[in-house]
PDB file of C-alpha atoms in Angstrom:
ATOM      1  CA  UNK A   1      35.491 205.245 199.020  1.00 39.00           C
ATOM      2  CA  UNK A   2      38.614 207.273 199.811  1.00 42.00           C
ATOM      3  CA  UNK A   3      37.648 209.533 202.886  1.00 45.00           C
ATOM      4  CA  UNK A   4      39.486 212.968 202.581  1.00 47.00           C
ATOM      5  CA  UNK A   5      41.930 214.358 205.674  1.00 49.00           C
ATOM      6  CA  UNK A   6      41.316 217.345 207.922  1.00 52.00           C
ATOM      7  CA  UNK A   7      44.242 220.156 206.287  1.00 48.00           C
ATOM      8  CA  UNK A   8      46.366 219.546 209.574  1.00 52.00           C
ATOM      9  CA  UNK A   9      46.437 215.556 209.034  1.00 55.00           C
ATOM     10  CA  UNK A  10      47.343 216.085 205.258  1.00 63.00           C
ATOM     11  CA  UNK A  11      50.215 218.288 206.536  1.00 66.00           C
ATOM     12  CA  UNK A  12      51.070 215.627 208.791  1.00 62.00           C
ATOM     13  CA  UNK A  13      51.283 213.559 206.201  1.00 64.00           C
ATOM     14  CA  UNK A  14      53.092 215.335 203.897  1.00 71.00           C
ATOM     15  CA  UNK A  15      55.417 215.777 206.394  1.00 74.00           C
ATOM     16  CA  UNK A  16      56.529 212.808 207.481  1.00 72.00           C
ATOM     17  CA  UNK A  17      56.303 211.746 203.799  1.00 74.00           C
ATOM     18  CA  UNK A  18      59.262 214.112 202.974  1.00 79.00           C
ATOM     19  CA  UNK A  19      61.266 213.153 206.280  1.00 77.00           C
ATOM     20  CA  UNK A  20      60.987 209.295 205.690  1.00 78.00           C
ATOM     21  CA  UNK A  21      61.570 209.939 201.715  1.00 82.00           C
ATOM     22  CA  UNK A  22      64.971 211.906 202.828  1.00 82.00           C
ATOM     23  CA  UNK A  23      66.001 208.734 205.200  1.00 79.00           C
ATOM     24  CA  UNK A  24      65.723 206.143 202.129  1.00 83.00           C
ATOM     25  CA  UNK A  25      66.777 208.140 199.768  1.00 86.00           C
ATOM     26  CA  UNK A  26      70.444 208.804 201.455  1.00 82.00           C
ATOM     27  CA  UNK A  27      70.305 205.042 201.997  1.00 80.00           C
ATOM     28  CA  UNK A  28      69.904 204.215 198.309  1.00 84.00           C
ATOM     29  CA  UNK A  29      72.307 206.923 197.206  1.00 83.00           C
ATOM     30  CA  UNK A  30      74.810 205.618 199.958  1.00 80.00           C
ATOM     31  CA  UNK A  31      74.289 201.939 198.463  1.00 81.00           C
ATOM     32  CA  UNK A  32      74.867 203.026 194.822  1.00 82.00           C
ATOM     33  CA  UNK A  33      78.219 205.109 195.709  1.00 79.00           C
ATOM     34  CA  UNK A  34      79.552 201.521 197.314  1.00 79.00           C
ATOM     35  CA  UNK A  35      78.323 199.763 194.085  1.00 81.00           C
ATOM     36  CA  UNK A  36      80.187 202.327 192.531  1.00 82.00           C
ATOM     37  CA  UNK A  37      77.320 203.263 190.036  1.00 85.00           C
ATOM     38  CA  UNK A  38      77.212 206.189 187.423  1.00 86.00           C
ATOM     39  CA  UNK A  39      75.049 209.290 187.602  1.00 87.00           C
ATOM     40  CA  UNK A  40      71.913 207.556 185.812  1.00 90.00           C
ATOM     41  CA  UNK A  41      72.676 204.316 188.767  1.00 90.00           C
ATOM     42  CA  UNK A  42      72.888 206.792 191.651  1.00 89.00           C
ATOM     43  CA  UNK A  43      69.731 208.150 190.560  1.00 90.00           C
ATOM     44  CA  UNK A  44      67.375 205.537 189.653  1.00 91.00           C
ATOM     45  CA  UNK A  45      68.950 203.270 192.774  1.00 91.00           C
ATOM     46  CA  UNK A  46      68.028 206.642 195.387  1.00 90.00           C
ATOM     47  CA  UNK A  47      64.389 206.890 193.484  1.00 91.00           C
ATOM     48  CA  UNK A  48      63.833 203.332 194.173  1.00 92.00           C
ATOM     49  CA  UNK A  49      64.448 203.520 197.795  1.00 89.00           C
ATOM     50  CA  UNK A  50      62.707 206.792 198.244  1.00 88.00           C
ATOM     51  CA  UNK A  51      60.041 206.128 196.361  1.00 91.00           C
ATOM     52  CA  UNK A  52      59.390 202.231 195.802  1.00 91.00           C
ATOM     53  CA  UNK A  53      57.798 201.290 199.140  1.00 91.00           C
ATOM     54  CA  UNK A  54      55.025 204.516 198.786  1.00 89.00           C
ATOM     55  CA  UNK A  55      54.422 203.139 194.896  1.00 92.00           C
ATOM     56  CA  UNK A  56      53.967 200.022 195.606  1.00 93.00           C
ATOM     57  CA  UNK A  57      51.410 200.631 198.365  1.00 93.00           C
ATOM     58  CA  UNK A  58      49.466 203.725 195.838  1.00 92.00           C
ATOM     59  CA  UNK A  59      49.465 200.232 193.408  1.00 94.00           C
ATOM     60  CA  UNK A  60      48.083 198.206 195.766  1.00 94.00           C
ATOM     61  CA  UNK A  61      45.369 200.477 197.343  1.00 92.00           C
ATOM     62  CA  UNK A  62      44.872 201.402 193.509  1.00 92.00           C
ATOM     63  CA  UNK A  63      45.547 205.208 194.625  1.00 90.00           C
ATOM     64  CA  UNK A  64      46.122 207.469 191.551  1.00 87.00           C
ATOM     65  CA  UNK A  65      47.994 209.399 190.950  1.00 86.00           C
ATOM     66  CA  UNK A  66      51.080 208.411 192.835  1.00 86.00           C
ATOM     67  CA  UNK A  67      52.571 210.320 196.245  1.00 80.00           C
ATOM     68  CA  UNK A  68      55.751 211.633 194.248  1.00 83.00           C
ATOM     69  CA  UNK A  69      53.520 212.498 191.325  1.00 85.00           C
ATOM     70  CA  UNK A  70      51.721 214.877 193.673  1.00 81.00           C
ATOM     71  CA  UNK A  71      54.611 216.813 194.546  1.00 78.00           C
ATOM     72  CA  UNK A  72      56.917 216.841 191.756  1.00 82.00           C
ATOM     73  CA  UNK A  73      59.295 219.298 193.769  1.00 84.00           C
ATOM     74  CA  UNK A  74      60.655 216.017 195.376  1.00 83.00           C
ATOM     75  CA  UNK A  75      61.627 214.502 192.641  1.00 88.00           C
ATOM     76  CA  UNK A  76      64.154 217.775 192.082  1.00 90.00           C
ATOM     77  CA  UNK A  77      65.071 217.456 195.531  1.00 86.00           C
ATOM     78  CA  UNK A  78      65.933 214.114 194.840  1.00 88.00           C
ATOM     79  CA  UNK A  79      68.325 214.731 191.741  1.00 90.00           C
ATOM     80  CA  UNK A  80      69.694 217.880 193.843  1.00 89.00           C
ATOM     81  CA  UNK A  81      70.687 215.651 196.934  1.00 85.00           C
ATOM     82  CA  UNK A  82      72.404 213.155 194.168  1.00 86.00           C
ATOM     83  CA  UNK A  83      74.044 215.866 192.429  1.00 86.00           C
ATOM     84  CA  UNK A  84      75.266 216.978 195.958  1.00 85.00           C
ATOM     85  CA  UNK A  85      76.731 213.686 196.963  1.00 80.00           C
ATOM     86  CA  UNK A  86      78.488 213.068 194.018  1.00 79.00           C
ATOM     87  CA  UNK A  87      80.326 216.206 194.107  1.00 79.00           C
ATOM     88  CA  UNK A  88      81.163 216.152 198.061  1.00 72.00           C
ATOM     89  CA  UNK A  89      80.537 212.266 198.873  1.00 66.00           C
ATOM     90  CA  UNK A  90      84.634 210.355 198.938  1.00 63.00           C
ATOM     91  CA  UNK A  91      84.582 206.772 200.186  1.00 58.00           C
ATOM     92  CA  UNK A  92      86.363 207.575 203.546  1.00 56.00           C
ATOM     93  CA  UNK A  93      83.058 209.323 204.483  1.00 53.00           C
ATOM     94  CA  UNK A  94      80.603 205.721 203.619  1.00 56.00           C
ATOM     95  CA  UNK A  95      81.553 203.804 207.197  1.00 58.00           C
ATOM     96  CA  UNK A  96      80.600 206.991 209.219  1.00 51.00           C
ATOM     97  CA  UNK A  97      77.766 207.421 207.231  1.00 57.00           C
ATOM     98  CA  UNK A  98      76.443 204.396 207.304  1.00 59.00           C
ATOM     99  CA  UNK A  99      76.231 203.878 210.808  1.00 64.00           C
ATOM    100  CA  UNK A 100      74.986 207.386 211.313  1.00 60.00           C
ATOM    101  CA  UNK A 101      72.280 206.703 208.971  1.00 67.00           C
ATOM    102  CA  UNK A 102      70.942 203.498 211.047  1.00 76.00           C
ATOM    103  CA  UNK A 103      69.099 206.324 213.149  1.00 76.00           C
ATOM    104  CA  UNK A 104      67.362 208.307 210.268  1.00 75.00           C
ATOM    105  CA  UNK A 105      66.683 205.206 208.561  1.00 79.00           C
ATOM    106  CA  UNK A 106      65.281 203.349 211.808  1.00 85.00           C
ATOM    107  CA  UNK A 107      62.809 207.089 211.767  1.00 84.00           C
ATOM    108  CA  UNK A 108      62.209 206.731 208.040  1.00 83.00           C
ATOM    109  CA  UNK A 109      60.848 203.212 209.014  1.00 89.00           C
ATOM    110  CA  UNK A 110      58.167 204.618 211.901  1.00 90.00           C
ATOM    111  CA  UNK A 111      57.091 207.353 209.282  1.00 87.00           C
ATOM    112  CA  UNK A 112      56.549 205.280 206.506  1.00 89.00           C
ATOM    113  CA  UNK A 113      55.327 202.262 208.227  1.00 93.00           C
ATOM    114  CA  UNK A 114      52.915 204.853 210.071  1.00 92.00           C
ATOM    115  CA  UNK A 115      51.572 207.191 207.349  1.00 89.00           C
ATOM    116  CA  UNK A 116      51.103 203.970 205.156  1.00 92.00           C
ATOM    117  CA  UNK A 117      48.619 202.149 207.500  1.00 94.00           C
ATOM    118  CA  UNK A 118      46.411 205.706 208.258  1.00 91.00           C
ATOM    119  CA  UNK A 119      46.288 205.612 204.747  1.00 91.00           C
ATOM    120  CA  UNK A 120      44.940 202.611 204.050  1.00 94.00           C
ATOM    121  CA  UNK A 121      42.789 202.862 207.586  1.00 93.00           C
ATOM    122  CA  UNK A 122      41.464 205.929 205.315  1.00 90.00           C
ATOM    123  CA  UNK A 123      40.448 203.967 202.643  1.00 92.00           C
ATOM    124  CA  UNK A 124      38.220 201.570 204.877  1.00 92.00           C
ATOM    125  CA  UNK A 125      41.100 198.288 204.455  1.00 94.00           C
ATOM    126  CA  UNK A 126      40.731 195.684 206.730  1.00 95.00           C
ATOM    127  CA  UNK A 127      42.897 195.954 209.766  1.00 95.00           C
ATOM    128  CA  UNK A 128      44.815 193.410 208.855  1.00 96.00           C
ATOM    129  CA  UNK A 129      45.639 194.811 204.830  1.00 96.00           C
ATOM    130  CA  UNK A 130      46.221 198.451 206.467  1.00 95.00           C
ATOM    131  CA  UNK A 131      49.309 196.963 208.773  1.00 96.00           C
ATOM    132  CA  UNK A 132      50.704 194.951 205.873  1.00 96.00           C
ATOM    133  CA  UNK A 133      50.287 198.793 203.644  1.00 96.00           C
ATOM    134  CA  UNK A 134      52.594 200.275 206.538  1.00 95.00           C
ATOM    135  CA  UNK A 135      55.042 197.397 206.568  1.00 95.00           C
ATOM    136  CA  UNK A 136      55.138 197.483 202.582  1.00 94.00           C
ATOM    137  CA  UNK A 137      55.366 201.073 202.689  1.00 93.00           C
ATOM    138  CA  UNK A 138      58.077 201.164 204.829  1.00 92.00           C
ATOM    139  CA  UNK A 139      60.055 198.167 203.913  1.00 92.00           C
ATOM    140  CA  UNK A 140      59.556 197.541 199.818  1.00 92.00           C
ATOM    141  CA  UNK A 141      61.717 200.562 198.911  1.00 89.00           C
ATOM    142  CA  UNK A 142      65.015 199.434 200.718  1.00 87.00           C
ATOM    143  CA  UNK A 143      64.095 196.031 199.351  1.00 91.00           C
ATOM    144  CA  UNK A 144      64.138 197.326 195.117  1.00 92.00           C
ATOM    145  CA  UNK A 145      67.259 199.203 196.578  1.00 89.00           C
ATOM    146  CA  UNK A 146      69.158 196.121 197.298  1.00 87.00           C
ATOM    147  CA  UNK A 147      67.822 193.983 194.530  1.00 91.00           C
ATOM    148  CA  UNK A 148      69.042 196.417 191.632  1.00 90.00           C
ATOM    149  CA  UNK A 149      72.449 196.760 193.476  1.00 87.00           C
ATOM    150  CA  UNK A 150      72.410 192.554 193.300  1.00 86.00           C
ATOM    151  CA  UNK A 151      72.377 192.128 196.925  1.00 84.00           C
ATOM    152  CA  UNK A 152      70.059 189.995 198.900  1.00 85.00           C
ATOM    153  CA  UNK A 153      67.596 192.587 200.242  1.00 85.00           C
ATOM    154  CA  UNK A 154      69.456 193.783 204.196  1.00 80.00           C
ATOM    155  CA  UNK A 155      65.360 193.475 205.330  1.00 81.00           C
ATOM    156  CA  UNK A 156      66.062 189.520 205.423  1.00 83.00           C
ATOM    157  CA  UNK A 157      68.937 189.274 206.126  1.00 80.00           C
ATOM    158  CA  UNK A 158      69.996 191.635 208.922  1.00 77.00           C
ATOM    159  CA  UNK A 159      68.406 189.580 211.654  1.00 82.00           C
ATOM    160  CA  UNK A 160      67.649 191.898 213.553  1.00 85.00           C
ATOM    161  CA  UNK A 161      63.943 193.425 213.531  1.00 88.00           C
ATOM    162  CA  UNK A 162      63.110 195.475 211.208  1.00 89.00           C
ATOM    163  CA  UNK A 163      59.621 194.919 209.308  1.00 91.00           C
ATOM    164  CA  UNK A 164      58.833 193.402 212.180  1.00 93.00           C
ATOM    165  CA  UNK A 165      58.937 196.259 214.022  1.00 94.00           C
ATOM    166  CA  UNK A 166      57.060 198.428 211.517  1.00 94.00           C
ATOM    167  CA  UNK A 167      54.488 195.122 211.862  1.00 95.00           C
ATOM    168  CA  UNK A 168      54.318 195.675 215.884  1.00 95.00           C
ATOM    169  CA  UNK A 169      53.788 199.318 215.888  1.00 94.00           C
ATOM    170  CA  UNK A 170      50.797 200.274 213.749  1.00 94.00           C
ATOM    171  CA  UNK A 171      48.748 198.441 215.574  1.00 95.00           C
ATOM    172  CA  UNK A 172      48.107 201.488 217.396  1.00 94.00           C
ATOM    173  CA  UNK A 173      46.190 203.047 214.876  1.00 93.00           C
ATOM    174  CA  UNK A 174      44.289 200.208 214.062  1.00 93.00           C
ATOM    175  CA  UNK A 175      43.522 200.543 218.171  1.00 93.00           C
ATOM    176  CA  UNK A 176      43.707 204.110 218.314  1.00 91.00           C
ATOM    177  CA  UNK A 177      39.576 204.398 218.584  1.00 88.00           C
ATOM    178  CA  UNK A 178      39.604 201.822 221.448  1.00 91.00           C
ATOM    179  CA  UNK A 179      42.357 203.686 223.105  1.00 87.00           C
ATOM    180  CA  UNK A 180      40.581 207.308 222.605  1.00 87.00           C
ATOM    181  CA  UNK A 181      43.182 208.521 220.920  1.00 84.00           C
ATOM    182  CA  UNK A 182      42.954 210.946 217.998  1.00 84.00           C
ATOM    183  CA  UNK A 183      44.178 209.974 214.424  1.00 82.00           C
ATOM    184  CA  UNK A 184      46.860 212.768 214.841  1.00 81.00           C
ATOM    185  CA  UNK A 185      48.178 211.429 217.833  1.00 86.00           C
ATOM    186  CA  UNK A 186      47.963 207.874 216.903  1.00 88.00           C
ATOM    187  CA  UNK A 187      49.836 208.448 213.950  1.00 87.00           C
ATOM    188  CA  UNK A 188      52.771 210.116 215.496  1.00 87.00           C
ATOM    189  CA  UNK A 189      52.391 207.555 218.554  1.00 91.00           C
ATOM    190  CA  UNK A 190      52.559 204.462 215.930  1.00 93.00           C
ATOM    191  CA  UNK A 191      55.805 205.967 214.110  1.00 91.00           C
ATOM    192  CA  UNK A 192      57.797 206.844 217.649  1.00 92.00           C
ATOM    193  CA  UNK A 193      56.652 203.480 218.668  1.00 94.00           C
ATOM    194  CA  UNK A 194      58.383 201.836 215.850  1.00 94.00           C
ATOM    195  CA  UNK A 195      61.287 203.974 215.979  1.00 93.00           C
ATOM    196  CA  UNK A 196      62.167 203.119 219.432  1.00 94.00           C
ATOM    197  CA  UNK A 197      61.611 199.693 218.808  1.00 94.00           C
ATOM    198  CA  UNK A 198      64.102 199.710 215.762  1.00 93.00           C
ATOM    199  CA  UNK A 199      66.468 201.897 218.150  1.00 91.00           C
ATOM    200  CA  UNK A 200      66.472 198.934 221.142  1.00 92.00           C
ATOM    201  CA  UNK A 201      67.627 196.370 218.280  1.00 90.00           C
ATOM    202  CA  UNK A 202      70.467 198.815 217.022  1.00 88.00           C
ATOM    203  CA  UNK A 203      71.501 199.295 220.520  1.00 89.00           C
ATOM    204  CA  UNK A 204      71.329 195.870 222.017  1.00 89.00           C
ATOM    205  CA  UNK A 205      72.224 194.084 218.876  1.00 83.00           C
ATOM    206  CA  UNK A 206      69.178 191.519 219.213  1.00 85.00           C
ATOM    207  CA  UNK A 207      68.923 189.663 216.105  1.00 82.00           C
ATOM    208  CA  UNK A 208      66.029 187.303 215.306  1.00 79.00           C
ATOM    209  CA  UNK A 209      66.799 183.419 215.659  1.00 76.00           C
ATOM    210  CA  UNK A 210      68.588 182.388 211.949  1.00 70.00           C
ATOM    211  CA  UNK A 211      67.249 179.881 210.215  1.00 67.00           C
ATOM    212  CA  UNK A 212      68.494 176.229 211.230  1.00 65.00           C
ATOM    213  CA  UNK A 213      69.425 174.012 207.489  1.00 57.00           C
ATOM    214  CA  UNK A 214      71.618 171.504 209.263  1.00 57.00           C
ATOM    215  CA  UNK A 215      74.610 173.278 207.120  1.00 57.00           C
ATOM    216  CA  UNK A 216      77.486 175.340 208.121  1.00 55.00           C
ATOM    217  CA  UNK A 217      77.200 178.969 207.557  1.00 52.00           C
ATOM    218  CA  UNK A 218      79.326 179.910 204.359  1.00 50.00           C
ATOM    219  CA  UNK A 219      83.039 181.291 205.062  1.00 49.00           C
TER     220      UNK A 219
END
């Protein structure tokens, strides 16, 4: 049985929801201008990064009806913000912008990751299943996003952490009633957690060891 929030914690949610949904979405709509993709591509290839990981996780936990079906206001923010960067966006701007975005998207991922595990805390999951919900949450969208622009998704392939971080974090609210903390503060402690861990691997450049075939790594 789904147990309903307190008003505040659905704000909360809602919240982060929209600031994590902004994060992917410029992501997707960045990778589609590179790909050089038409309105409809822009589109569909933004929705999928916005939107995928949260769908996938409402699938999953059997959650009806979908987050972006609830507020159907983002999905005209979503086709404003496209409309937007296809009128201002020029190619000179897409270095700059990428790297800039490392930082929203590296928030996006403690948001997501964070709101999708209270979630699925909420609906009584295993501990387990509700920090594999944040991960997927956070993580699934940027993967559709890469797949439909026929790249190998940048999640395993970057080398350095990224799900893994949005695996490390949440275990705070899966501890959060051991560590006395409320489901408020766990949540927000959980997403700044993996934040900052996503923020030491941009900064330090750690990357994960590669995998070892014996081969030379392609020119």
């Amino acid at each position: 049985m789904v147990t309903s929030l307190p008003v505040d914690q659905t704000l909360a949610h809602q919240l982060i929801e929209i600031v994590a949904t902004l994060a992917f979405a410029l992501s997707g709509l960045l990778e589609a201008a590179r790909k050089k993709l038409d309105a409809v591509g822009v589109v569909v290839v933004a929705g999928l990064a916005a939107f995928g990981g949260g769908t996938m996780r409402d699938i999953l936990l059997d959650r009806r009806p979908f987050f972006w079906m609830q507020h159907a206001s983002w999905l005209w923010g979503l086709l404003a913000l496209c409309a937007l960067a296809m009128l201002f966006l020029r190619s000179r701007h897409f270095e700059v912008t990428e790297r800039a975005m490392q930082w929203p998207d590296a928030i996006g991922l403690g948001l997501f990751s964070a709101s999708g595990t209270q979630i699925a805390l909420q609906m009584q999951m295993p501990a387990i299943v509700a920090v594999m919900m944040g991960v997927i949450t956070a993580v699934f969208g940027g993967v559709l996003r890469d797949i439909v622009c026929n790249e190998i998704p940048s999640a395993f392939r970057d080398h350095r952490p990224y799900a893994i971080c949005a695996f490390l974090g949440t275990w705070i609210l899966v501890a959060a009633p051991w560590l006395g903390l409320s489901e408020s503060v766990a949540l927000i402690a959980a997403a700044a957690t993996v934040t900052l861990l996503r923020g030491v691997a941009l900064i330090t450049g750690y990357q994960l060891p590669a995998w070892n075939s014996g081969r030379p790594n392609p020119p």
